[in-house]
mmCIF file of the C-alpha atoms, coordinates in Angstrom:
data_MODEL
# 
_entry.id   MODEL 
# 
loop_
_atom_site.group_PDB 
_atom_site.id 
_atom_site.type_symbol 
_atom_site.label_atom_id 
_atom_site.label_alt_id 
_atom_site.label_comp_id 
_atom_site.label_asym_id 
_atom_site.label_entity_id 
_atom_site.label_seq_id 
_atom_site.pdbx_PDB_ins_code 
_atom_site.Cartn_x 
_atom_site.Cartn_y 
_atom_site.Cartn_z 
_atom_site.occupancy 
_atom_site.B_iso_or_equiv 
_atom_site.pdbx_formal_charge 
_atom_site.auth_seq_id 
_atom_site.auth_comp_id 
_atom_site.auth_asym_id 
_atom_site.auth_atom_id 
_atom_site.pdbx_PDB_model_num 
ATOM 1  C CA . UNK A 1 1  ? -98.622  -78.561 85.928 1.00 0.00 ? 1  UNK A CA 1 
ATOM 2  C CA . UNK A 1 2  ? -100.759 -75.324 84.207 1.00 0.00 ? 2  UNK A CA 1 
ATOM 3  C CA . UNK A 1 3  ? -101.878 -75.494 80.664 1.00 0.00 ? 3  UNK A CA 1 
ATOM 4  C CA . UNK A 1 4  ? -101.189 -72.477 78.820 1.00 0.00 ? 4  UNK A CA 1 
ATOM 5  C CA . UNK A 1 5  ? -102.814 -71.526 75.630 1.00 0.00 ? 5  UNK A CA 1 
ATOM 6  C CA . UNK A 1 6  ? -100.772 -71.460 72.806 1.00 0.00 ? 6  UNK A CA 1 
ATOM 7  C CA . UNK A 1 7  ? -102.673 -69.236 70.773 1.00 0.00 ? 7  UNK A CA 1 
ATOM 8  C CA . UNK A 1 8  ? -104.479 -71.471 68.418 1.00 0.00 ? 8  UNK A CA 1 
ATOM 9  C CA . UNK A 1 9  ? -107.137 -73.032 71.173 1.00 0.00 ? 9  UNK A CA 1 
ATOM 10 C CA . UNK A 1 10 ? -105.436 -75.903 71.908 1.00 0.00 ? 10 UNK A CA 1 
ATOM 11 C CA . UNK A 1 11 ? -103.818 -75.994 75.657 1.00 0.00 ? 11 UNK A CA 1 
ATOM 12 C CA . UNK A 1 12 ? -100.087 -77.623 75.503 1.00 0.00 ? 12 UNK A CA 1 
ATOM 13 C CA . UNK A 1 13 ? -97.766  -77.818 78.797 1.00 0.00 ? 13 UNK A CA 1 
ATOM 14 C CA . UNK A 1 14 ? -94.464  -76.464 78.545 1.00 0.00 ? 14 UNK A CA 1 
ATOM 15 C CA . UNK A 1 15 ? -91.976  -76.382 80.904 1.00 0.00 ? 15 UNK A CA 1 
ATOM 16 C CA . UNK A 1 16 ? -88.421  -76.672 82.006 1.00 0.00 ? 16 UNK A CA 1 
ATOM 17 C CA . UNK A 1 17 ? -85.968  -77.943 84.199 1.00 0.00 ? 17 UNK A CA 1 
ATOM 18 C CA . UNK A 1 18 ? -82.465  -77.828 84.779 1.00 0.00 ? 18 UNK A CA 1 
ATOM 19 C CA . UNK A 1 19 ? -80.618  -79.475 86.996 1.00 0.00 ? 19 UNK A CA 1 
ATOM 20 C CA . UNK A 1 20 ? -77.149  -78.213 88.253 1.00 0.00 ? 20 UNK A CA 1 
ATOM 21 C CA . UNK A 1 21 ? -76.568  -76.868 85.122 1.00 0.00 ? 21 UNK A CA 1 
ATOM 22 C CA . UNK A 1 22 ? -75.512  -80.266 83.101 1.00 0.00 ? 22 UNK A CA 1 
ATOM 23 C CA . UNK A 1 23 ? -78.507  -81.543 82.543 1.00 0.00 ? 23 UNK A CA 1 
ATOM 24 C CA . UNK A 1 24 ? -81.692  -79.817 80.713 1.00 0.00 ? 24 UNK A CA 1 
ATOM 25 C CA . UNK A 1 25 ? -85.471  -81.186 80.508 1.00 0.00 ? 25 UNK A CA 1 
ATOM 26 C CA . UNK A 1 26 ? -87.821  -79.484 78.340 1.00 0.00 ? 26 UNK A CA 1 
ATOM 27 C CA . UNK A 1 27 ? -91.249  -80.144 77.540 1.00 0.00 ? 27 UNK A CA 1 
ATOM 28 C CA . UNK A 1 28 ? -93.493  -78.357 74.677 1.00 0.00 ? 28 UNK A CA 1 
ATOM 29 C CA . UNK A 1 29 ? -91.355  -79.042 72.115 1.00 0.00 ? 29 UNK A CA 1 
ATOM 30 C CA . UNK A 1 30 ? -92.355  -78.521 68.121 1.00 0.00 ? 30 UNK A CA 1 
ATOM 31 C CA . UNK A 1 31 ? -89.183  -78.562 65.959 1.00 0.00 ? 31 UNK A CA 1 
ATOM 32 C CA . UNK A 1 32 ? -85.512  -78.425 66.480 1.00 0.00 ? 32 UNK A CA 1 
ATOM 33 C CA . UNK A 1 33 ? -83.932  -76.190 63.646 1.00 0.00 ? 33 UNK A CA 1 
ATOM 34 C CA . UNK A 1 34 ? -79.973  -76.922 64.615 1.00 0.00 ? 34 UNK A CA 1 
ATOM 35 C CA . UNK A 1 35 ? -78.098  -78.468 67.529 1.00 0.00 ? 35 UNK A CA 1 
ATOM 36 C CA . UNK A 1 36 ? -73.901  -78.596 67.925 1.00 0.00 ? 36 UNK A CA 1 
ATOM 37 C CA . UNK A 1 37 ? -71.533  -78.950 70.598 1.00 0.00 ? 37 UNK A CA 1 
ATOM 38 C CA . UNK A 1 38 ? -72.028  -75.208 72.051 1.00 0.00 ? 38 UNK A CA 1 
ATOM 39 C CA . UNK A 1 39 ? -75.657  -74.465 70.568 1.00 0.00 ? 39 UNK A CA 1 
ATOM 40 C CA . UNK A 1 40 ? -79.109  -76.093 70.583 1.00 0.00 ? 40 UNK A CA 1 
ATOM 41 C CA . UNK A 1 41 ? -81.922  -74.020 68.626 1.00 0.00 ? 41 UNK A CA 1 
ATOM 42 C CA . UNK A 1 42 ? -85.311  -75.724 68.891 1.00 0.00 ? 42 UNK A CA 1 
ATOM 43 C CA . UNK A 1 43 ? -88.717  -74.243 68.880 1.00 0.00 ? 43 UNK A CA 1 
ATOM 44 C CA . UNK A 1 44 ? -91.423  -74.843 71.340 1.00 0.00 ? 44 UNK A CA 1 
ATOM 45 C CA . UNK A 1 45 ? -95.223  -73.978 71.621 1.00 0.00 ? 45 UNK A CA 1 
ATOM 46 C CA . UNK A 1 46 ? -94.322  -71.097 74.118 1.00 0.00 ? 46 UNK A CA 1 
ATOM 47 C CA . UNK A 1 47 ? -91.967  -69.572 71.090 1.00 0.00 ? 47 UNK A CA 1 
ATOM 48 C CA . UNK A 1 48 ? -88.216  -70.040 70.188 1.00 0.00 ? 48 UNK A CA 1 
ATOM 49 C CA . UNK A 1 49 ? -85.468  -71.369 72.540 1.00 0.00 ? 49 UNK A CA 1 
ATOM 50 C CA . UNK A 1 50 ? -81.934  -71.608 72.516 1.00 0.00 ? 50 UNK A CA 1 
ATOM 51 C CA . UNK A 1 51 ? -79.827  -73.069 74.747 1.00 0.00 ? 51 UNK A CA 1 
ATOM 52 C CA . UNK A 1 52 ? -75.647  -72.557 75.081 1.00 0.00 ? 52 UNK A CA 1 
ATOM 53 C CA . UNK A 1 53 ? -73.222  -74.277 76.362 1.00 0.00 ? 53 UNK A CA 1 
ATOM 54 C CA . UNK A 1 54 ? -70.074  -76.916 75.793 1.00 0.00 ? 54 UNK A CA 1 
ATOM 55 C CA . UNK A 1 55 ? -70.047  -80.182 74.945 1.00 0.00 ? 55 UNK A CA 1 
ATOM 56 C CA . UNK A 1 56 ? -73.757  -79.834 74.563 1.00 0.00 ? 56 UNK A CA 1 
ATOM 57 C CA . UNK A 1 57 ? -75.721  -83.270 73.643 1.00 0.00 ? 57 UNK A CA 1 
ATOM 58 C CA . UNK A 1 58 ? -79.460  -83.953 72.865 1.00 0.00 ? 58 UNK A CA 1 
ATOM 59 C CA . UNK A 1 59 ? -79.744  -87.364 74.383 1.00 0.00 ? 59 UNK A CA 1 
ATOM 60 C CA . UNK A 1 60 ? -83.470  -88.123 73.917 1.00 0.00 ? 60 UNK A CA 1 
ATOM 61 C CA . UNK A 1 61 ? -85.991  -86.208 71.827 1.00 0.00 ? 61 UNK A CA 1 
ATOM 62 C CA . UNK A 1 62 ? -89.673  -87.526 71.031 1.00 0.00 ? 62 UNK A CA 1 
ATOM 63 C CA . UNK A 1 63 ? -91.626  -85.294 68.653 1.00 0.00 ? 63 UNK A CA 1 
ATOM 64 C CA . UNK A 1 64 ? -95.120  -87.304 69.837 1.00 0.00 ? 64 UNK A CA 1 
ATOM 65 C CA . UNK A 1 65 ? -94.640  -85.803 72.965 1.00 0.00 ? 65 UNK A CA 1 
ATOM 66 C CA . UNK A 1 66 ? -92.450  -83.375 72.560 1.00 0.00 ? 66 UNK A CA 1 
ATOM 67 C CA . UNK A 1 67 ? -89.933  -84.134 75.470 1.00 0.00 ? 67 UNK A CA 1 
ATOM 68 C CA . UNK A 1 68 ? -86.715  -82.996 74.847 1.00 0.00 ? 68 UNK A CA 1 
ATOM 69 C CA . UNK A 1 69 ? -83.651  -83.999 77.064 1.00 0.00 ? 69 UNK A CA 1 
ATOM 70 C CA . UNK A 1 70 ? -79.876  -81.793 77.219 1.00 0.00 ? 70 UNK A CA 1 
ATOM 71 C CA . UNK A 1 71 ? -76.698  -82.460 79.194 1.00 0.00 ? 71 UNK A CA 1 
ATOM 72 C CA . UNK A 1 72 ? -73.501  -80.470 78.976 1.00 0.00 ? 72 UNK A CA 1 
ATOM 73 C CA . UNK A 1 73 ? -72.210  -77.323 80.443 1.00 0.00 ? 73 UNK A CA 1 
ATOM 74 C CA . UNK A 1 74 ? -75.310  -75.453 80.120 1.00 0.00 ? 74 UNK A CA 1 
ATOM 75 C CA . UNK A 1 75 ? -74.508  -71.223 80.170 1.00 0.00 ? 75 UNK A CA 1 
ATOM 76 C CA . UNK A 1 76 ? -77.410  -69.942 79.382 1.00 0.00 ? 76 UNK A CA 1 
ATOM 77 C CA . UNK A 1 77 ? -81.453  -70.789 78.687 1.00 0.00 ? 77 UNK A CA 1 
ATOM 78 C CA . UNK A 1 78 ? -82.808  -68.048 76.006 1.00 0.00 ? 78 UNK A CA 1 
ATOM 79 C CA . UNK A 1 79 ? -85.872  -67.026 74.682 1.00 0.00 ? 79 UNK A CA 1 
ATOM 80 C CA . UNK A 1 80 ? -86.690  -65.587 71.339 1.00 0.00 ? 80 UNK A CA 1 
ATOM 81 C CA . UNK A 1 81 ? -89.683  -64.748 69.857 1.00 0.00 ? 81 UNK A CA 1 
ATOM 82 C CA . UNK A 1 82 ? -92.493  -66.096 71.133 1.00 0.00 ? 82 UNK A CA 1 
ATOM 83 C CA . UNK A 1 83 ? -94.788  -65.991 68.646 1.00 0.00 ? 83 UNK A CA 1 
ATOM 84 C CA . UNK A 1 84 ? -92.269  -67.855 66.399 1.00 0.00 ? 84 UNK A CA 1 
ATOM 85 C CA . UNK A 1 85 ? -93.348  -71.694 67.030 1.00 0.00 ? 85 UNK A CA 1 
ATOM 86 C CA . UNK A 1 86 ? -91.638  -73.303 63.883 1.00 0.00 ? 86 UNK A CA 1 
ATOM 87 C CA . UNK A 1 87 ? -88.923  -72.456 61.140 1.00 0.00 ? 87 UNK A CA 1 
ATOM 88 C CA . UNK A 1 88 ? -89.454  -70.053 58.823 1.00 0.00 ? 88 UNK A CA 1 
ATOM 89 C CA . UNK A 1 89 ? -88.741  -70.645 55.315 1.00 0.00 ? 89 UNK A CA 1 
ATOM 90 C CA . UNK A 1 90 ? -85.783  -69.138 53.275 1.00 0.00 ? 90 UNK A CA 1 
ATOM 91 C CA . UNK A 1 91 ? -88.189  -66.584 51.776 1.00 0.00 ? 91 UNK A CA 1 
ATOM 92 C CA . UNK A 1 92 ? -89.466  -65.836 55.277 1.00 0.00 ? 92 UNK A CA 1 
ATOM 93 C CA . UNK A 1 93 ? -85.671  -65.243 56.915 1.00 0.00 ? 93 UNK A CA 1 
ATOM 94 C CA . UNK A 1 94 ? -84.683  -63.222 54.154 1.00 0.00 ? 94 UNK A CA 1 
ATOM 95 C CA . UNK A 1 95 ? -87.591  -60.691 55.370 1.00 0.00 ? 95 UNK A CA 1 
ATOM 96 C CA . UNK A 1 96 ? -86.903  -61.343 59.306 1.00 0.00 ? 96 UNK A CA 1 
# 
């Protein structure tokens, strides 16, 4: 596994894994902002994620070490931002 620096000096491993498309790992996680049936938006220290699907579930999350575990019928992996690491604020999406 590489460290990669998340900006703020500290080194944080993220990574992720997906196997036959049902079932996501994902380490590196910070926050999750949402999560339904056919959308999971979470943030990790490598920026924003989303992942999209059906019948999409979070079955184990763990904000100590930021593991983060997905099955379903996973369509697509996407990155946002990647300097965007956590929620903004109302005040902050109404200038985004």
């Amino acid at each position: 596994m590489n460290d990669v620096n998340n900006g703020g000096g500290n080194s944080a491993v993220h990574n992720v894994i997906l196997e036959n498309r049902k079932k996501l790992s994902v380490s590196g996680v910070t926050d999750v902002d949402r999560f339904d049936e056919s959308t999971v938006l979470f943030y990790t220290n490598m920026g924003e994620l989303t992942v999209k699907g059906s019948n999409l579930h979070v079955n184990d999350l763990s904000v100590t070490s930021g593991e983060m575990n997905i099955e379903g019928d996973i369509d697509a992996i996407i990155y946002g931002d990647k300097d965007l690491r956590s929620p903004l604020s109302f005040i902050g999406k109404m200038f985004r």
